[in-house]
CSV table of C-alpha atoms and ligand atoms in Angstrom, one decimal:
chain,number,residue,atom,x,y,z
L,1,MET,CA,15.5,-209.6,162.2
L,2,PRO,CA,17.3,-210.3,165.4
L,3,ASP,CA,19.9,-212.3,163.5
L,4,SER,CA,20.9,-209.6,161.2
L,5,SER,CA,20.9,-206.9,163.9
L,6,VAL,CA,23.2,-208.9,166.1
L,7,SER,CA,25.6,-209.8,163.3
L,8,SER,CA,25.6,-206.2,162.0
L,9,ALA,CA,26.5,-204.7,165.4
L,10,ALA,CA,30.1,-204.0,164.5
L,11,VAL,CA,29.4,-203.4,160.8
L,12,ALA,CA,28.6,-200.1,159.1
L,13,ALA,CA,24.9,-199.9,158.1
L,14,ILE,CA,25.8,-197.4,155.5
L,15,GLU,CA,29.2,-196.8,153.7
L,16,VAL,CA,29.5,-193.7,151.7
L,17,VAL,CA,32.4,-194.1,149.3
L,18,HIS,CA,33.9,-191.3,147.2
L,19,LEU,CA,30.4,-190.0,146.5
L,20,SER,CA,30.1,-187.1,144.1
L,21,LYS,CA,27.1,-185.5,142.5
L,22,ARG,CA,27.2,-183.0,139.6
L,23,VAL,CA,24.4,-181.6,137.6
L,24,ALA,CA,24.3,-179.8,134.3
L,25,ASP,CA,24.3,-176.1,134.9
L,26,ALA,CA,25.2,-173.7,132.1
L,27,ALA,CA,25.5,-170.8,134.5
L,28,ALA,CA,28.3,-172.7,136.3
L,29,ALA,CA,30.4,-173.2,133.2
L,30,ALA,CA,32.8,-170.4,134.0
L,31,THR,CA,33.1,-170.9,137.7
L,32,ALA,CA,32.6,-174.5,138.7
L,33,VAL,CA,35.5,-176.2,140.4
L,34,SER,CA,34.6,-179.4,138.6
L,35,LYS,CA,33.9,-179.9,134.9
L,36,ALA,CA,32.8,-177.0,132.7
L,37,GLY,CA,29.1,-176.6,132.5
L,38,GLU,CA,28.4,-178.6,135.6
L,39,LEU,CA,27.5,-177.7,139.1
L,40,ALA,CA,29.2,-179.8,141.8
L,41,ILE,CA,26.7,-180.5,144.5
L,42,LEU,CA,28.7,-183.1,146.4
L,43,ARG,CA,32.4,-183.6,146.1
L,44,ASP,CA,34.1,-186.9,147.2
L,45,VAL,CA,32.1,-187.5,150.3
L,46,ASN,CA,33.2,-190.4,152.5
L,47,PHE,CA,31.9,-191.6,155.8
L,48,ASN,CA,30.4,-194.7,157.5
L,49,VAL,CA,27.3,-195.0,159.6
L,50,ARG,CA,27.4,-197.7,162.2
L,51,ALA,CA,24.4,-200.0,162.6
L,52,GLY,CA,22.1,-198.9,165.4
L,53,THR,CA,23.6,-195.4,165.7
L,54,THR,CA,22.0,-192.0,165.5
L,55,LEU,CA,23.7,-189.6,163.0
L,56,ALA,CA,22.9,-185.9,162.4
L,57,ILE,CA,23.8,-184.4,159.0
L,58,VAL,CA,24.2,-180.6,159.5
L,59,GLY,CA,25.3,-177.7,157.3
L,60,ALA,CA,24.1,-174.5,155.8
L,61,SER,CA,21.2,-174.2,153.4
L,62,GLY,CA,22.3,-175.4,149.9
L,63,SER,CA,25.3,-177.3,151.2
L,64,GLY,CA,24.0,-180.6,149.8
L,65,LYS,CA,22.3,-182.3,152.7
L,66,SER,CA,19.1,-183.3,151.0
L,67,THR,CA,21.1,-184.4,147.9
L,68,LEU,CA,23.2,-186.6,150.1
L,69,LEU,CA,20.2,-188.1,151.9
L,70,GLY,CA,18.5,-188.9,148.6
L,71,LEU,CA,21.6,-190.7,147.4
L,72,LEU,CA,21.8,-192.7,150.7
L,73,ALA,CA,18.3,-193.9,149.8
L,74,GLY,CA,19.1,-194.6,146.2
L,75,LEU,CA,16.5,-192.1,145.1
L,76,ASP,CA,19.0,-190.3,143.0
L,77,THR,CA,22.2,-191.6,141.2
L,78,PRO,CA,25.7,-190.3,141.9
L,79,SER,CA,28.2,-189.0,139.3
L,80,GLU,CA,30.9,-190.9,141.0
L,81,GLY,CA,31.4,-193.2,144.0
L,82,THR,CA,28.7,-195.3,145.7
L,83,VAL,CA,26.7,-196.1,148.8
L,84,ARG,CA,26.7,-199.5,150.4
L,85,ILE,CA,23.8,-200.5,152.6
L,86,ASP,CA,24.6,-203.5,154.8
L,87,GLY,CA,27.4,-204.3,152.4
L,88,VAL,CA,25.2,-204.1,149.3
L,89,ASP,CA,26.3,-201.6,146.6
L,90,ILE,CA,23.0,-200.0,145.9
L,91,PHE,CA,24.0,-198.5,142.6
L,92,ALA,CA,25.1,-201.9,141.3
L,93,LEU,CA,21.4,-202.9,141.6
L,94,ASP,CA,18.9,-202.0,139.0
L,95,GLU,CA,15.9,-199.7,139.8
L,96,ASP,CA,13.8,-202.6,140.9
L,97,GLY,CA,16.5,-203.9,143.1
L,98,ARG,CA,16.8,-200.5,144.8
L,99,ALA,CA,13.0,-200.3,145.2
L,100,ALA,CA,13.0,-203.7,146.9
L,101,LEU,CA,15.8,-202.6,149.2
L,102,ARG,CA,13.9,-199.5,150.1
L,103,LYS,CA,10.7,-201.4,150.7
L,104,HIS,CA,12.4,-203.8,153.1
L,105,LYS,CA,15.0,-201.7,154.9
L,106,LEU,CA,14.3,-198.0,154.6
L,107,GLY,CA,12.0,-195.4,155.9
L,108,PHE,CA,12.4,-192.0,154.3
L,109,VAL,CA,11.0,-188.6,155.4
L,110,PHE,CA,11.2,-186.0,152.6
L,111,GLN,CA,11.9,-182.4,153.4
L,112,SER,CA,8.8,-181.6,151.3
L,113,PHE,CA,6.8,-184.5,152.8
L,114,GLN,CA,5.7,-186.0,149.4
L,115,LEU,CA,2.3,-187.2,150.6
L,116,LEU,CA,0.0,-188.6,147.9
L,117,GLY,CA,-2.7,-186.0,147.4
L,118,HIS,CA,-5.4,-188.5,146.4
L,119,LEU,CA,-5.0,-190.5,149.6
L,120,ASN,CA,-6.1,-189.3,153.0
L,121,ALA,CA,-3.8,-189.4,156.0
L,122,VAL,CA,-4.4,-193.0,157.1
L,123,GLU,CA,-4.3,-194.2,153.5
L,124,ASN,CA,-0.9,-192.5,153.0
L,125,VAL,CA,0.4,-194.3,156.1
L,126,MET,CA,-1.2,-197.6,155.1
L,127,LEU,CA,0.5,-197.6,151.6
L,128,PRO,CA,4.0,-199.0,152.6
L,129,LEU,CA,2.3,-201.7,154.7
L,130,GLU,CA,-0.1,-202.6,151.8
L,131,LEU,CA,2.9,-202.9,149.5
L,132,ARG,CA,4.3,-205.5,151.9
L,133,GLY,CA,0.9,-207.3,152.0
L,134,ASP,CA,0.4,-206.5,155.7
L,135,ALA,CA,-3.0,-207.8,156.8
L,136,ASP,CA,-3.3,-205.2,159.6
L,137,ALA,CA,-2.3,-202.1,157.5
L,138,ARG,CA,-5.2,-199.9,158.7
L,139,GLY,CA,-4.8,-200.8,162.4
L,140,LYS,CA,-1.0,-200.2,162.3
L,141,ALA,CA,-1.4,-196.9,160.4
L,142,GLU,CA,-4.0,-195.7,162.9
L,143,ARG,CA,-1.8,-196.5,165.8
L,144,MET,CA,1.2,-194.8,164.3
L,145,LEU,CA,-0.9,-191.7,163.5
L,146,ALA,CA,-2.0,-191.8,167.2
L,147,ARG,CA,1.6,-191.7,168.3
L,148,VAL,CA,2.2,-188.5,166.3
L,149,GLY,CA,-0.9,-187.0,167.7
L,150,LEU,CA,-3.1,-187.2,164.6
L,151,SER,CA,-5.9,-189.5,165.6
L,152,SER,CA,-8.5,-186.8,164.8
L,153,ARG,CA,-7.1,-186.3,161.3
L,154,LEU,CA,-7.2,-189.8,159.8
L,155,LYS,CA,-9.6,-189.0,157.0
L,156,HIS,CA,-8.1,-185.6,156.1
L,157,TYR,CA,-6.5,-185.3,152.6
L,158,PRO,CA,-3.0,-183.6,152.6
L,159,LYS,CA,-4.4,-180.3,151.2
L,160,TYR,CA,-6.6,-180.0,154.3
L,161,LEU,CA,-3.7,-180.6,156.7
L,162,SER,CA,-1.4,-178.0,158.1
L,163,GLY,CA,2.3,-178.2,157.2
L,164,GLY,CA,3.1,-179.7,160.6
L,165,GLU,CA,0.3,-182.2,160.3
L,166,GLN,CA,1.6,-183.2,156.8
L,167,GLN,CA,5.1,-183.6,158.3
L,168,ARG,CA,3.7,-185.9,161.0
L,169,VAL,CA,1.8,-188.0,158.5
L,170,ALA,CA,5.1,-188.3,156.5
L,171,LEU,CA,6.9,-189.4,159.7
L,172,ALA,CA,4.2,-191.9,160.5
L,173,ARG,CA,4.4,-193.3,156.9
L,174,ALA,CA,8.2,-193.7,157.3
L,175,PHE,CA,8.0,-195.3,160.8
L,176,VAL,CA,5.0,-197.6,160.3
L,177,THR,CA,7.0,-200.4,158.7
L,178,GLU,CA,9.6,-200.3,161.5
L,179,PRO,CA,12.4,-199.9,159.1
L,180,PRO,CA,15.9,-200.9,160.2
L,181,LEU,CA,17.2,-197.7,158.6
L,182,LEU,CA,15.3,-194.4,159.0
L,183,LEU,CA,16.4,-191.4,156.9
L,184,ALA,CA,14.7,-188.1,157.8
L,185,ASP,CA,15.2,-184.7,156.1
L,186,GLU,CA,14.5,-181.9,158.6
L,187,PRO,CA,11.9,-184.0,160.3
L,188,THR,CA,10.9,-181.2,162.7
L,189,GLY,CA,11.3,-178.3,160.3
L,190,SER,CA,7.6,-177.5,160.3
L,191,LEU,CA,6.7,-178.4,163.8
L,192,ASP,CA,6.3,-176.2,166.9
L,193,ALA,CA,8.8,-176.8,169.8
L,194,ALA,CA,6.5,-179.2,171.7
L,195,THR,CA,5.4,-181.3,168.8
L,196,GLY,CA,9.0,-181.3,167.4
L,197,GLU,CA,10.2,-182.6,170.8
L,198,ALA,CA,7.6,-185.3,170.7
L,199,VAL,CA,8.6,-186.4,167.2
L,200,ILE,CA,12.3,-186.4,168.1
L,201,GLN,CA,11.5,-188.5,171.2
L,202,LEU,CA,9.6,-190.9,169.1
L,203,MET,CA,12.5,-191.3,166.6
L,204,PHE,CA,15.0,-191.9,169.4
L,205,GLU,CA,12.6,-194.3,171.0
L,206,LEU,CA,12.2,-196.3,167.8
L,207,ASN,CA,16.0,-196.3,167.4
L,208,LYS,CA,16.4,-197.7,170.9
L,209,GLU,CA,13.5,-200.1,170.9
L,210,ARG,CA,14.3,-201.7,167.6
L,211,GLY,CA,18.0,-201.1,167.3
L,212,SER,CA,17.4,-199.3,164.1
L,213,THR,CA,19.8,-196.8,162.5
L,214,LEU,CA,18.7,-193.2,162.4
L,215,VAL,CA,20.1,-190.6,160.0
L,216,LEU,CA,18.6,-187.1,160.2
L,217,VAL,CA,19.3,-183.8,158.6
L,218,THR,CA,18.7,-180.9,160.9
L,219,HIS,CA,19.5,-177.2,161.4
L,220,ASP,CA,18.7,-177.5,165.1
L,221,PRO,CA,22.0,-177.8,167.1
L,222,SER,CA,20.1,-179.2,170.1
L,223,ILE,CA,18.8,-182.1,168.0
L,224,ALA,CA,22.2,-182.7,166.5
L,225,ALA,CA,23.7,-182.7,170.0
L,226,ARG,CA,21.4,-185.6,170.9
L,227,CYS,CA,22.7,-187.8,168.1
L,228,ALA,CA,25.6,-190.1,168.8
L,229,GLU,CA,27.4,-188.7,165.8
L,230,THR,CA,27.4,-185.7,163.5
L,231,VAL,CA,28.7,-185.0,160.0
L,232,THR,CA,28.9,-181.5,158.7
L,233,ILE,CA,28.9,-180.6,155.1
L,234,ALA,CA,29.9,-177.3,153.6
L,235,ALA,CA,29.6,-176.6,149.9
L,236,GLY,CA,29.3,-180.3,149.1
L,237,ARG,CA,32.3,-181.5,151.2
L,238,LEU,CA,32.5,-183.1,154.6
L,239,VAL,CA,34.3,-180.9,157.1
J,1,ATP,N1,18.8,-181.2,140.2
J,1,ATP,C1,19.5,-180.1,140.5
J,1,ATP,N2,19.9,-179.2,139.6
J,1,ATP,C2,20.6,-178.1,139.9
J,1,ATP,N3,21.0,-177.7,141.1
J,1,ATP,C3,20.6,-178.5,142.1
J,1,ATP,C4,19.8,-179.7,141.9
J,1,ATP,N4,19.6,-180.4,143.1
J,1,ATP,C5,20.2,-179.6,144.0
J,1,ATP,N5,20.8,-178.5,143.4
J,1,ATP,C6,21.5,-177.4,144.1
J,1,ATP,O1,22.5,-178.1,145.0
J,1,ATP,C7,22.6,-177.4,146.2
J,1,ATP,C8,22.4,-178.4,147.4
J,1,ATP,O2,21.0,-178.7,147.4
J,1,ATP,P1,20.4,-179.5,148.6
J,1,ATP,O3,18.9,-179.5,148.4
J,1,ATP,O4,21.1,-180.8,148.8
J,1,ATP,O5,20.8,-178.5,149.9
J,1,ATP,P2,20.4,-178.6,151.4
J,1,ATP,O6,21.7,-178.7,152.1
J,1,ATP,O7,19.5,-179.7,151.6
J,1,ATP,O8,19.7,-177.2,151.7
J,1,ATP,P3,18.5,-176.9,152.7
J,1,ATP,O9,19.1,-176.8,154.1
J,1,ATP,O10,18.1,-175.5,152.2
J,1,ATP,O11,17.4,-177.9,152.6
J,1,ATP,C9,21.7,-176.2,146.1
J,1,ATP,O12,22.4,-175.1,145.8
J,1,ATP,C10,20.7,-176.6,145.1
J,1,ATP,O13,20.2,-175.4,144.4
J,2,MG,MG1,17.5,-179.8,152.2
Protein backbone atom coordinates (compact mmCIF):
# COMPACT_ATOMS: atom_id res chain seq x y z
CA MET A 1 0.00 0.00 0.00
CA PRO A 2 2.83 2.53 0.36
CA ASP A 3 2.68 3.24 -3.37
CA SER A 4 -0.97 4.18 -3.48
CA SER A 5 -0.80 6.22 -0.28
CA VAL A 6 2.14 8.22 -1.60
CA SER A 7 0.62 8.85 -4.98
CA SER A 8 -2.75 9.73 -3.49
CA ALA A 9 -1.34 12.34 -1.10
CA ALA A 10 -2.65 15.26 -3.12
CA VAL A 11 -5.72 13.45 -4.42
CA ALA A 12 -9.17 13.33 -2.90
CA ALA A 13 -9.89 9.99 -1.29
CA ILE A 14 -13.59 10.71 -1.66
CA GLU A 15 -15.37 13.02 -4.07
CA VAL A 16 -19.03 13.69 -3.45
CA VAL A 17 -20.58 15.03 -6.63
CA HIS A 18 -24.10 16.53 -6.80
CA LEU A 19 -25.33 13.86 -4.43
CA SER A 20 -29.08 13.75 -3.80
CA LYS A 21 -31.22 11.18 -2.08
CA ARG A 22 -35.00 11.10 -2.15
CA VAL A 23 -37.34 8.45 -0.85
CA ALA A 24 -41.00 7.81 -1.51
CA ASP A 25 -43.10 9.46 1.15
CA ALA A 26 -46.81 10.01 0.62
CA ALA A 27 -46.95 12.35 3.61
CA ALA A 28 -44.43 14.64 1.94
CA ALA A 29 -46.49 14.99 -1.24
CA ALA A 30 -47.91 18.39 -0.43
CA THR A 31 -44.84 19.93 1.16
CA ALA A 32 -41.63 18.48 -0.27
CA VAL A 33 -39.33 20.94 -1.99
CA SER A 34 -38.48 18.26 -4.54
CA LYS A 35 -40.83 16.07 -6.49
CA ALA A 36 -44.32 15.35 -5.25
CA GLY A 37 -44.66 12.29 -3.09
CA GLU A 38 -40.98 12.20 -2.27
CA LEU A 39 -39.00 13.21 0.75
CA ALA A 40 -35.66 14.86 -0.05
CA ILE A 41 -33.12 13.58 2.46
CA LEU A 42 -29.98 14.93 0.74
CA ARG A 43 -29.97 17.78 -1.77
CA ASP A 44 -27.10 18.40 -4.17
CA VAL A 45 -24.30 17.71 -1.73
CA ASN A 46 -20.76 18.38 -2.97
CA PHE A 47 -17.45 18.07 -1.15
CA ASN A 48 -14.07 16.35 -1.32
CA VAL A 49 -12.25 14.43 1.37
CA ARG A 50 -8.47 14.56 1.06
CA ALA A 51 -6.59 11.30 1.41
CA GLY A 52 -5.17 10.94 4.91
CA THR A 53 -7.33 13.61 6.49
CA THR A 54 -9.78 13.48 9.37
CA LEU A 55 -13.23 14.85 8.60
CA ALA A 56 -16.17 15.35 10.93
CA ILE A 57 -19.73 15.39 9.58
CA VAL A 58 -21.93 17.33 11.97
CA GLY A 59 -25.55 18.46 11.96
CA ALA A 60 -28.81 18.12 13.84
CA SER A 61 -30.60 14.83 14.28
CA GLY A 62 -32.44 13.97 11.07
CA SER A 63 -30.30 16.26 8.89
CA GLY A 64 -29.07 13.37 6.74
CA LYS A 65 -25.68 12.42 8.21
CA SER A 66 -26.19 8.66 8.36
CA THR A 67 -27.77 8.68 4.92
CA LEU A 68 -24.71 10.51 3.59
CA LEU A 69 -22.28 8.11 5.27
CA GLY A 70 -24.16 5.10 3.88
CA LEU A 71 -23.89 6.58 0.39
CA LEU A 72 -20.15 7.21 0.83
CA ALA A 73 -19.79 3.49 1.52
CA GLY A 74 -22.02 2.47 -1.38
CA LEU A 75 -24.43 0.81 1.05
CA ASP A 76 -27.31 2.82 -0.41
CA THR A 77 -27.86 4.27 -3.90
CA PRO A 78 -28.31 7.97 -4.66
CA SER A 79 -31.21 9.52 -6.57
CA GLU A 80 -28.75 11.78 -8.38
CA GLY A 81 -25.04 12.41 -8.42
CA THR A 82 -22.30 10.05 -7.37
CA VAL A 83 -19.40 9.25 -5.06
CA ARG A 84 -15.88 8.57 -6.28
CA ILE A 85 -13.49 6.68 -4.06
CA ASP A 86 -9.87 7.05 -5.16
CA GLY A 87 -11.23 8.18 -8.53
CA VAL A 88 -13.60 5.24 -8.98
CA ASP A 89 -17.28 6.05 -9.47
CA ILE A 90 -18.74 3.56 -7.02
CA PHE A 91 -22.24 3.72 -8.53
CA ALA A 92 -20.88 2.81 -11.95
CA LEU A 93 -19.87 -0.51 -10.35
CA ASP A 94 -22.32 -3.34 -9.86
CA GLU A 95 -23.21 -4.62 -6.38
CA ASP A 96 -20.35 -7.13 -6.45
CA GLY A 97 -17.92 -4.42 -7.48
CA ARG A 98 -19.00 -2.23 -4.60
CA ALA A 99 -18.74 -5.16 -2.20
CA ALA A 100 -15.19 -5.82 -3.39
CA LEU A 101 -14.28 -2.18 -2.97
CA ARG A 102 -15.67 -2.18 0.58
CA LYS A 103 -13.80 -5.36 1.39
CA HIS A 104 -10.45 -3.91 0.33
CA LYS A 105 -10.72 -0.24 1.20
CA LEU A 106 -13.39 0.41 3.74
CA GLY A 107 -14.13 0.04 7.40
CA PHE A 108 -17.64 1.06 8.41
CA VAL A 109 -19.04 1.57 11.90
CA PHE A 110 -22.84 1.67 11.89
CA GLN A 111 -24.74 3.92 14.26
CA SER A 112 -26.72 0.81 15.21
CA PHE A 113 -23.57 -1.41 15.32
CA GLN A 114 -25.05 -4.20 13.11
CA LEU A 115 -23.21 -7.02 14.83
CA LEU A 116 -24.17 -10.53 13.77
CA GLY A 117 -26.21 -12.02 16.59
CA HIS A 118 -25.18 -15.63 15.98
CA LEU A 119 -21.48 -14.81 16.22
CA ASN A 120 -19.69 -13.96 19.45
CA ALA A 121 -17.51 -10.87 19.85
CA VAL A 122 -14.28 -12.33 18.53
CA GLU A 123 -16.08 -14.09 15.66
CA ASN A 124 -17.74 -10.82 14.64
CA VAL A 125 -14.31 -9.17 14.47
CA MET A 126 -12.75 -12.16 12.67
CA LEU A 127 -15.35 -12.07 9.91
CA PRO A 128 -13.85 -9.36 7.64
CA LEU A 129 -10.43 -10.99 8.04
CA GLU A 130 -11.79 -14.41 7.13
CA LEU A 131 -13.46 -12.92 4.06
CA ARG A 132 -9.96 -11.86 2.99
CA GLY A 133 -8.51 -15.28 3.74
CA ASP A 134 -6.33 -13.99 6.58
CA ALA A 135 -4.54 -16.91 8.28
CA ASP A 136 -4.24 -15.04 11.59
CA ALA A 137 -7.85 -13.88 11.86
CA ARG A 138 -8.33 -14.99 15.46
CA GLY A 139 -5.06 -13.51 16.69
CA LYS A 140 -5.67 -10.17 15.02
CA ALA A 141 -9.28 -10.04 16.22
CA GLU A 142 -8.23 -10.77 19.80
CA ARG A 143 -5.54 -8.08 19.69
CA MET A 144 -7.93 -5.50 18.30
CA LEU A 145 -10.53 -6.34 20.92
CA ALA A 146 -7.81 -5.89 23.54
CA ARG A 147 -7.14 -2.41 22.16
CA VAL A 148 -10.77 -1.46 22.76
CA GLY A 149 -10.69 -2.96 26.25
CA LEU A 150 -12.74 -6.10 25.59
CA SER A 151 -10.29 -8.94 26.24
CA SER A 152 -12.64 -10.32 28.88
CA ARG A 153 -15.65 -10.39 26.53
CA LEU A 154 -14.32 -12.37 23.56
CA LYS A 155 -16.89 -15.17 23.80
CA HIS A 156 -19.90 -12.99 24.57
CA TYR A 157 -22.71 -12.86 22.04
CA PRO A 158 -24.02 -9.38 21.15
CA LYS A 159 -27.21 -9.77 23.20
CA TYR A 160 -25.08 -10.27 26.31
CA LEU A 161 -22.97 -7.17 25.64
CA SER A 162 -23.85 -3.66 26.82
CA GLY A 163 -24.47 -0.97 24.22
CA GLY A 164 -20.99 0.48 24.72
CA GLU A 165 -19.41 -2.98 24.47
CA GLN A 166 -21.29 -3.68 21.23
CA GLN A 167 -20.10 -0.34 19.90
CA ARG A 168 -16.49 -1.27 20.70
CA VAL A 169 -16.88 -4.65 18.97
CA ALA A 170 -18.24 -2.79 15.93
CA LEU A 171 -15.24 -0.47 16.04
CA ALA A 172 -12.83 -3.39 16.36
CA ARG A 173 -14.49 -5.08 13.38
CA ALA A 174 -14.08 -1.93 11.28
CA PHE A 175 -10.46 -1.35 12.36
CA VAL A 176 -9.14 -4.87 12.25
CA THR A 177 -8.47 -4.99 8.51
CA GLU A 178 -6.58 -1.67 8.71
CA PRO A 179 -8.73 -0.09 6.02
CA PRO A 180 -7.36 2.92 4.15
CA LEU A 181 -10.76 4.55 4.61
CA LEU A 182 -12.68 4.42 7.86
CA LEU A 183 -16.26 5.69 8.05
CA ALA A 184 -17.77 5.82 11.52
CA ASP A 185 -21.29 6.91 12.45
CA GLU A 186 -21.37 8.34 15.99
CA PRO A 187 -18.56 5.99 17.05
CA THR A 188 -18.65 7.17 20.66
CA GLY A 189 -22.41 7.67 20.95
CA SER A 190 -22.87 4.84 23.45
CA LEU A 191 -19.63 5.22 25.36
CA ASP A 192 -18.84 6.93 28.65
CA ALA A 193 -16.41 9.85 28.50
CA ALA A 194 -13.27 7.85 29.33
CA THR A 195 -14.02 4.96 26.97
CA GLY A 196 -15.09 7.41 24.27
CA GLU A 197 -11.80 9.25 24.63
CA ALA A 198 -9.86 5.98 24.33
CA VAL A 199 -11.77 5.05 21.17
CA ILE A 200 -11.26 8.48 19.62
CA GLN A 201 -7.56 8.28 20.42
CA LEU A 202 -7.40 4.88 18.80
CA MET A 203 -9.08 6.20 15.64
CA PHE A 204 -6.70 9.14 15.41
CA GLU A 205 -3.72 6.86 16.10
CA LEU A 206 -4.73 4.56 13.26
CA ASN A 207 -5.23 7.55 11.00
CA LYS A 208 -1.70 8.73 11.81
CA GLU A 209 0.06 5.36 11.92
CA ARG A 210 -1.36 4.17 8.64
CA GLY A 211 -2.09 7.39 6.81
CA SER A 212 -5.68 6.27 6.52
CA THR A 213 -8.59 8.61 5.91
CA LEU A 214 -11.10 9.01 8.71
CA VAL A 215 -14.64 10.30 8.27
CA LEU A 216 -16.80 10.39 11.35
CA VAL A 217 -20.27 11.58 12.17
CA THR A 218 -20.48 13.17 15.58
CA HIS A 219 -22.68 15.34 17.75
CA ASP A 220 -19.74 16.10 20.03
CA PRO A 221 -18.19 19.50 19.21
CA SER A 222 -14.97 18.59 21.00
CA ILE A 223 -14.49 15.56 18.73
CA ALA A 224 -15.34 17.59 15.63
CA ALA A 225 -12.78 20.20 16.72
CA ARG A 226 -10.05 17.55 16.75
CA CYS A 227 -10.68 16.66 13.12
CA ALA A 228 -8.73 18.54 10.45
CA GLU A 229 -11.94 19.38 8.59
CA THR A 230 -15.65 19.62 9.27
CA VAL A 231 -18.70 19.62 7.04
CA THR A 232 -22.06 20.63 8.46
CA ILE A 233 -25.36 19.49 7.04
CA ALA A 234 -28.72 21.04 7.72
CA ALA A 235 -31.92 19.58 6.25
CA GLY A 236 -29.96 17.61 3.68
CA ARG A 237 -27.76 20.45 2.43
CA LEU A 238 -24.16 21.37 3.18
CA VAL A 239 -23.90 24.69 4.98
N1 LIG B 1 -35.52 5.03 3.93
C1 LIG B 1 -36.06 6.14 4.43
N2 LIG B 1 -37.36 6.43 4.23
C2 LIG B 1 -37.92 7.55 4.71
N3 LIG B 1 -37.25 8.47 5.42
C3 LIG B 1 -35.96 8.24 5.67
C4 LIG B 1 -35.28 7.08 5.20
N4 LIG B 1 -33.98 7.13 5.59
C5 LIG B 1 -33.87 8.28 6.29
N5 LIG B 1 -35.04 8.95 6.33
C6 LIG B 1 -35.27 10.26 6.95
O1 LIG B 1 -34.25 11.13 6.49
C7 LIG B 1 -33.81 11.99 7.53
C8 LIG B 1 -32.30 11.85 7.70
O2 LIG B 1 -32.00 10.60 8.29
P1 LIG B 1 -30.54 10.25 8.80
O3 LIG B 1 -30.62 8.92 9.47
O4 LIG B 1 -29.59 10.40 7.69
O5 LIG B 1 -30.31 11.43 9.87
P2 LIG B 1 -29.08 11.71 10.83
O6 LIG B 1 -28.56 13.06 10.50
O7 LIG B 1 -28.12 10.59 10.78
O8 LIG B 1 -29.78 11.78 12.26
P3 LIG B 1 -29.26 11.28 13.73
O9 LIG B 1 -28.30 12.34 14.18
O10 LIG B 1 -30.51 11.27 14.54
O11 LIG B 1 -28.63 9.94 13.58
C9 LIG B 1 -34.61 11.61 8.75
O12 LIG B 1 -35.64 12.54 8.89
C10 LIG B 1 -35.14 10.23 8.45
O13 LIG B 1 -36.38 10.02 9.06
MG1 LIG C 1 -27.58 9.14 12.12
